[in-house]
Amino acid sequence: MSTLMAGAMSVVLYSAYLSFPREIKGLDYWAAGLILLALGAVLFSLRNSSSGQTFILLCANSTLIWGVGLAMIGTQKFYGRKPAWWLFHLVWASAMLGVGYWLVIQPHFAARVAVFSFLISIFYINQVAMVWRYGERHFSTIFFGILMLLQTLVVLTRGLLAVFYGGAQVNLTSIGPFQSIYLAAGHFMVLLLAVSFKAVATRRLQTILERRSTLDPLTQVLNRRGFADIYAKEHALLRRESTAMTMLSIDLDYFKKINDCHGHATGDRVLVDVAAVIGKALRISDHVARFGGEEFIVLLPTTGLDRAHHIAERILLAVREPGRDGLPTYTVSIGIACQTSADEDLDGILMRADEALYSAKERGRNRIEIASMPLPPLRAVPA
Ligand code: GH3
Ligand code: MG
Ligand code: MG
C-alpha cells in the first residue's frame, strides 16, 4: 500500500518538476526520494522470503535513509538553501554503521530501531526548521510544516519506545496499539507529506505566475496591468485620506538613434539601465512601471509637487551620468503631474503627465516640465 502511494506520488511530483518553471527547485529530489521509499518498502517485504536476509535488510535501511535524505535535500533546494550533502552522508554512514553492528555483529532489534529512528529524525527536524525559518505564511506551508512535525514526533516516539520498552513495542510485524498507529502514520504520512510538498510548490507557482503577469519581462518593473492595480489602491487611499500623489512620465530622448547606432541589444540594455537608475532614486513606497517602448511611469504616493520635482531632478541627473556599464550616454525628459482630488482617474492624470512630457520634448529634451492642475468639474448653475 505505502509502496504504491510513494510510487504514485513520485510520478505526480516528477511530472510537476517537468512542467513547473525551473525556479521552483526540489521537486525532482522529492520524486527520487519517494521512489527510494517505495523501493525500501519492497525490500523490507522481501526479507523473510530470502536467504540473504541480512544483506536485504541492510539494503532496505540504506534505501529508506536515502529516500528521506533526498526529500530533505529537495526541501532545502526549494527554500533556496545550499543542500547539506554532508549531513545526508553523515546520517547515512552513522545509521549504516549502527544498523550493521546491531544486525551482524551483535543482533539487537530494539537498538537497531532506535539508531535508525533517531538518525532519520534528523532529516525531518531539519525540514521542520527550514519551513519555520523560510516558509511563507500560507495555509500550504502550515499544512506541510505540521505534517513534517508530526512525522518527526512519530519517528522520535518509535526510537524512545525502542530504548525504554525494547523490541516488542516497535516490531511492526507484531500487533499492538503503537505498531498500528505507526503503520497507519507511515502509510498516510508518505502520501500526505508528498501532497503537502506539492501544495507548497503549487503555491510558489501561483506567486511566480502572478508576479510575471504584472511585471515587464525585460526591465522587471511593473507593466501596465501591475501599475493599474497599484494605482487603484493608492487612489482609494487618496479618497480616504485626502492627500496628494504625483506621477512622473519619463521618456528616453532620441532612443531610436541609440538603437540605430548601437544596435537593438544595446537599446535593451539601456532600458534595463534606466529602470535601475529610476528605481535607485525612489523610496520603497514608490512605484515604477514601463508603459511600452521607452516610456516609464513613476507613481509617488503621498507626495506633493515640490518633493516630486526634487526626485525628478535626481533621476534626470543620475541618468545622464556618462559611462555606466559601457553604455552610450543618454538623457531623459520628464513630465510631472500632481493629483490632489479623487475625482481624477488614471487616464486623466496620465494624460496631464504626458502633456507635460511633450512640452519637455518640445523645449529641447533632457529637462523637466510640470503639468497644470486639472480644471475643477463644472457645476450646474441654478436658474
Ligand atoms: P524622442 O526623443 O522624441 O522620444 O525620440 P525617440 O527616438 O526616443 O522616440 P521614438 O518614439 O521616435 O522611438 C522610440 C524607439 O524605441 C522606436 C522603437 O524601435 C524603440 N523601442 C521600442 N521598444 C523597444 C524595446 O523593447 N527595445 C529596444 N531596443 N527598442 C525599443
Ligand atoms: Mg523617446
Ligand atoms: Mg516614447
XYZ file of C-alpha atoms and ligand atoms in Angstrom:
416
model
C 0.000 0.000 0.000
C 2.617 2.563 1.037
C 4.787 1.374 -1.859
C 2.014 2.154 -4.299
C 1.345 5.550 -2.712
C 5.010 6.535 -2.708
C 5.415 5.354 -6.313
C 2.314 7.239 -7.481
C 3.299 10.432 -5.662
C 6.761 10.182 -7.139
C 5.221 10.269 -10.636
C 2.995 13.212 -9.644
C 5.948 15.215 -8.283
C 8.172 14.310 -11.236
C 5.552 15.489 -13.718
C 5.244 18.735 -11.692
C 9.046 19.047 -11.881
C 8.855 18.740 -15.676
C 6.065 21.285 -16.113
C 6.771 23.875 -13.375
C 9.226 26.739 -14.030
C 12.861 25.914 -13.287
C 12.990 28.435 -10.423
C 10.838 26.033 -8.375
C 13.534 23.675 -7.151
C 13.468 20.419 -5.185
C 10.559 18.575 -6.847
C 12.973 16.211 -8.648
C 14.719 15.318 -5.372
C 11.379 14.658 -3.704
C 10.337 12.439 -6.657
C 13.624 10.488 -6.400
C 13.233 10.233 -2.598
C 9.726 8.793 -2.939
C 10.880 6.168 -5.476
C 13.581 5.113 -2.996
C 10.994 4.922 -0.174
C 8.848 2.676 -2.382
C 11.892 0.528 -3.182
C 12.826 0.358 0.516
C 9.327 -0.869 1.395
C 9.575 -3.568 -1.294
C 12.966 -4.687 0.061
C 11.555 -4.901 3.603
C 8.719 -7.092 2.371
C 11.267 -9.482 0.795
C 13.335 -10.007 3.933
C 11.622 -13.166 5.218
C 11.371 -14.893 1.894
C 15.046 -14.732 1.082
C 18.187 -16.446 2.264
C 20.279 -13.255 2.030
C 18.166 -11.675 4.769
C 20.936 -9.610 6.374
C 22.023 -8.154 3.084
C 18.438 -7.296 2.107
C 17.782 -5.653 5.485
C 20.905 -3.519 5.113
C 19.855 -2.517 1.583
C 16.321 -1.713 2.766
C 17.586 0.507 5.609
C 20.027 2.243 3.308
C 17.364 2.841 0.659
C 14.919 4.315 3.205
C 17.590 6.652 4.598
C 18.471 7.823 1.096
C 14.778 8.333 0.338
C 14.107 10.562 3.350
C 17.511 12.246 2.886
C 16.772 13.163 -0.744
C 13.423 14.648 0.303
C 15.360 16.803 2.811
C 17.747 17.918 0.049
C 14.665 18.712 -2.082
C 13.158 20.857 0.699
C 16.478 22.671 1.169
C 16.694 23.392 -2.563
C 13.056 24.509 -2.595
C 13.793 27.138 0.047
C 16.904 28.264 -1.856
C 19.344 26.852 0.702
C 22.614 25.129 -0.117
C 21.887 21.364 0.103
C 23.512 19.833 3.209
C 25.041 16.806 1.450
C 27.479 16.438 4.360
C 24.513 15.840 6.701
C 22.964 13.438 4.197
C 26.169 11.341 4.070
C 26.891 11.654 7.802
C 23.435 10.391 8.795
C 23.566 7.607 6.210
C 27.053 6.425 7.284
C 26.218 6.565 11.020
C 22.913 4.760 10.527
C 24.507 2.048 8.405
C 27.274 1.545 10.976
C 24.753 1.303 13.824
C 22.230 -0.862 11.987
C 25.055 -3.061 10.616
C 26.609 -3.520 14.077
C 23.299 -4.487 15.754
C 22.316 -6.674 12.828
C 25.522 -8.564 12.033
C 27.930 -8.340 14.991
C 25.565 -8.153 17.953
C 21.999 -8.698 16.748
C 19.651 -6.462 18.739
C 16.375 -5.420 17.151
C 15.444 -2.575 19.540
C 18.900 -0.976 19.293
C 18.629 -1.083 15.505
C 15.224 0.591 15.562
C 16.464 3.265 17.998
C 19.528 4.104 15.904
C 17.531 4.198 12.694
C 14.701 6.304 14.184
C 16.896 8.880 15.939
C 19.172 9.361 12.959
C 16.416 9.613 10.368
C 14.547 12.109 12.563
C 17.471 14.494 11.919
C 16.284 14.736 8.294
C 12.747 15.551 9.440
C 13.859 18.040 12.120
C 15.990 19.804 9.524
C 12.932 20.231 7.296
C 10.741 21.473 10.171
C 13.418 24.103 10.885
C 13.545 25.027 7.194
C 9.776 25.521 6.986
C 9.809 27.508 10.241
C 12.573 29.847 9.064
C 11.903 30.277 5.384
C 8.291 29.195 4.873
C 5.670 31.627 3.665
C 2.714 32.381 5.958
C 0.218 30.462 3.930
C -2.063 27.506 4.542
C 0.007 25.179 2.297
C 3.181 25.897 4.291
C 1.434 25.454 7.639
C -0.001 22.143 6.398
C 3.437 20.965 5.246
C 5.137 22.128 8.460
C 2.610 20.486 10.784
C 2.805 17.182 8.915
C 6.593 17.274 8.993
C 6.463 17.970 12.748
C 4.008 15.099 13.290
C 6.235 12.749 11.325
C 9.214 13.857 13.438
C 7.278 13.105 16.637
C 6.136 9.693 15.388
C 9.674 8.677 14.444
C 11.179 10.002 17.689
C 8.492 8.216 19.739
C 9.348 4.980 17.987
C 13.013 5.488 18.876
C 12.146 6.235 22.534
C 9.844 3.199 22.775
C 12.645 1.043 21.413
C 15.044 2.396 24.067
C 12.673 2.143 27.035
C 10.426 -0.793 26.194
C 12.556 -2.928 23.927
C 11.766 -4.605 20.641
C 8.194 -5.881 21.111
C 6.602 -2.385 21.129
C 8.278 -1.327 17.919
C 8.256 -4.532 15.934
C 5.957 -3.629 13.094
C 5.266 -7.258 12.244
C 3.603 -7.810 15.633
C 0.276 -6.369 16.740
C -0.193 -3.573 19.274
C -1.539 -0.025 19.576
C 1.708 1.750 18.785
C 2.528 -0.581 15.909
C -0.899 0.134 14.396
C -0.515 3.914 14.806
C 2.980 3.816 13.373
C 1.973 1.702 10.401
C -1.076 3.886 9.676
C 1.013 7.042 10.068
C 3.699 5.528 7.842
C 1.178 4.689 5.119
C -0.569 8.028 5.108
C 2.367 10.240 6.022
C 4.206 9.420 2.827
C 1.118 10.373 0.867
C 0.294 13.445 2.965
C 3.853 14.753 3.056
C 4.161 14.401 -0.726
C 0.763 16.061 -1.250
C 1.650 18.907 1.106
C 5.022 19.466 -0.584
C 3.182 19.576 -3.932
C 0.773 22.129 -2.381
C 3.689 24.318 -1.268
C 5.265 24.067 -4.741
C 1.934 24.895 -6.419
C 1.558 27.930 -4.196
C 5.052 29.044 -5.301
C 3.968 28.531 -8.921
C 0.918 30.728 -8.349
C 3.076 33.509 -6.857
C 5.535 33.331 -9.763
C 2.778 33.446 -12.387
C 1.019 36.337 -10.635
C 4.307 38.239 -10.487
C 5.042 37.517 -14.140
C 1.639 38.772 -15.244
C 2.268 42.151 -13.599
C 5.959 42.640 -14.453
C 7.719 43.783 -17.601
C 9.957 40.839 -18.571
C 12.852 42.994 -19.827
C 13.249 45.510 -17.012
C 11.438 43.664 -14.192
C 9.481 46.777 -13.253
C 5.643 46.790 -13.277
C 3.775 46.563 -16.553
C 0.542 48.455 -17.312
C -1.624 45.844 -15.577
C 0.504 45.770 -12.414
C 0.600 49.553 -12.364
C -3.179 49.862 -12.748
C -3.650 47.613 -9.676
C -1.231 49.706 -7.607
C -2.801 52.949 -8.786
C -6.266 51.711 -7.783
C -5.007 51.093 -4.224
C -3.282 54.482 -3.981
C -6.355 56.187 -5.451
C -8.550 54.635 -2.757
C -6.097 55.921 -0.128
C -6.211 59.403 -1.668
C -10.008 59.342 -1.485
C -9.931 58.291 2.196
C -7.123 60.481 3.452
C -7.273 63.487 1.087
C -3.525 63.559 0.491
C -1.682 64.177 -2.777
C 0.132 61.829 -5.140
C 2.349 62.662 -8.055
C 3.052 60.943 -11.357
C 6.251 61.234 -13.405
C 6.156 60.375 -17.100
C 9.739 59.628 -18.195
C 10.743 59.105 -21.825
C 14.208 58.457 -23.230
C 15.454 61.120 -25.615
C 16.376 60.094 -29.160
C 16.199 56.440 -28.203
C 15.679 55.446 -31.831
C 19.192 56.809 -32.538
C 20.663 54.565 -29.790
C 19.052 51.557 -31.457
C 20.219 52.665 -34.893
C 23.833 53.432 -33.867
C 24.494 50.745 -31.241
C 22.007 48.002 -32.091
C 18.785 46.753 -30.540
C 20.583 44.684 -27.871
C 22.345 47.791 -26.536
C 18.980 49.580 -26.692
C 17.548 46.849 -24.475
C 20.450 47.230 -22.020
C 19.781 50.971 -21.891
C 16.137 50.247 -21.000
C 17.243 47.918 -18.180
C 19.742 50.551 -17.049
C 17.240 53.404 -16.943
C 14.779 51.244 -14.957
C 17.559 50.544 -12.425
C 18.589 54.216 -12.196
C 14.971 55.300 -11.656
C 14.496 52.551 -9.036
C 17.551 53.744 -7.078
C 16.215 57.311 -6.920
C 12.897 56.201 -5.393
C 11.687 55.285 -1.924
C 10.446 51.819 -1.092
C 6.830 53.057 -1.177
C 7.138 54.489 -4.726
C 6.255 52.502 -7.851
C 7.776 52.388 -11.315
C 6.285 50.875 -14.455
C 7.266 50.529 -18.098
C 4.459 51.666 -20.361
C 5.581 50.075 -23.633
C 8.590 51.198 -25.721
C 10.849 53.599 -23.856
C 8.374 55.335 -21.604
C 8.390 54.821 -17.837
C 5.782 55.998 -15.339
C 6.571 56.635 -11.685
C 3.896 56.936 -9.013
C 4.889 58.804 -5.854
C 2.201 58.229 -3.221
C 1.581 60.920 -0.569
C 3.944 63.261 -2.405
C 3.356 66.855 -3.466
C 4.890 68.770 -6.372
C 7.999 70.098 -4.583
C 9.206 66.727 -3.417
C 8.300 65.112 -6.756
C 10.294 67.780 -8.598
C 13.265 67.054 -6.374
C 13.032 63.300 -7.164
C 12.633 64.010 -10.903
C 15.801 66.142 -10.809
C 17.666 63.326 -9.091
C 16.600 60.951 -11.865
C 17.482 63.422 -14.631
C 20.999 63.966 -13.232
C 21.651 60.293 -12.468
C 20.554 59.125 -15.936
C 22.845 61.469 -17.870
C 25.911 60.429 -15.850
C 28.213 59.034 -18.593
C 29.884 55.621 -18.899
C 27.624 53.274 -16.891
C 28.396 49.617 -17.779
C 29.977 50.731 -21.073
C 26.604 52.074 -22.282
C 26.297 55.141 -24.524
C 25.423 58.343 -22.680
C 21.730 59.197 -22.914
C 19.194 61.552 -21.397
C 15.511 61.549 -20.458
C 12.695 64.076 -20.443
C 10.232 64.115 -17.550
C 6.658 65.357 -17.225
C 5.193 65.785 -13.746
C 1.508 65.799 -12.785
C 0.189 66.069 -9.253
C -3.188 64.677 -8.214
C -4.962 66.072 -5.171
C -8.546 65.102 -5.971
C -10.003 61.615 -6.153
C -12.297 62.861 -8.935
C -9.471 62.430 -11.431
C -8.792 58.885 -12.670
C -5.696 57.122 -14.013
C -6.311 58.185 -17.628
C -6.745 61.802 -16.534
C -3.509 62.094 -14.584
C -1.574 60.115 -17.219
C -2.778 62.457 -19.919
C -1.617 65.508 -17.939
C 1.782 63.915 -17.184
C 2.175 63.071 -20.890
C 1.281 66.621 -21.925
C 3.990 67.923 -19.593
C 6.398 65.365 -21.088
C 5.655 66.523 -24.650
C 6.257 70.076 -23.615
C 9.662 68.996 -22.164
C 10.441 67.351 -25.520
C 9.399 70.452 -27.432
C 11.521 72.690 -25.231
C 14.706 70.796 -26.065
C 14.551 67.470 -24.099
C 16.765 66.481 -21.116
C 14.509 68.568 -18.879
C 11.500 68.560 -16.555
C 8.105 70.173 -17.067
C 5.164 70.378 -14.682
C 1.551 69.914 -15.790
C -1.058 72.482 -14.814
C -3.642 71.261 -12.305
C -6.889 69.893 -13.783
C -9.841 72.215 -14.031
C -12.465 71.596 -11.322
C -15.573 69.837 -12.639
C -18.241 72.233 -13.891
C -21.201 72.562 -11.582
C -24.705 73.303 -12.811
C -25.674 76.885 -12.016
C -29.171 77.104 -10.551
C -31.501 79.099 -12.746
P 12.079 61.240 -28.546
O 13.275 61.933 -28.008
O 11.162 62.190 -29.254
O 11.356 60.437 -27.524
O 12.612 60.256 -29.693
P 12.768 58.697 -29.577
O 13.684 58.261 -30.678
O 13.188 58.329 -28.222
O 11.290 58.178 -29.780
P 10.613 57.364 -30.930
O 9.191 57.182 -30.483
O 10.845 58.021 -32.262
O 11.363 55.968 -30.949
C 11.204 55.044 -29.950
C 12.006 53.865 -30.328
O 12.025 52.902 -29.265
C 11.486 53.132 -31.534
C 11.494 51.687 -31.172
O 12.205 50.935 -32.116
C 12.271 51.637 -29.856
N 11.816 50.586 -28.968
C 10.578 50.346 -28.512
N 10.560 49.273 -27.695
C 11.839 48.809 -27.633
C 12.470 47.721 -26.966
O 11.854 46.942 -26.224
N 13.801 47.542 -27.124
C 14.521 48.390 -27.950
N 15.846 48.171 -28.078
N 13.954 49.402 -28.600
C 12.631 49.640 -28.459
Mg 11.749 58.685 -26.636
Mg 8.294 57.365 -26.499
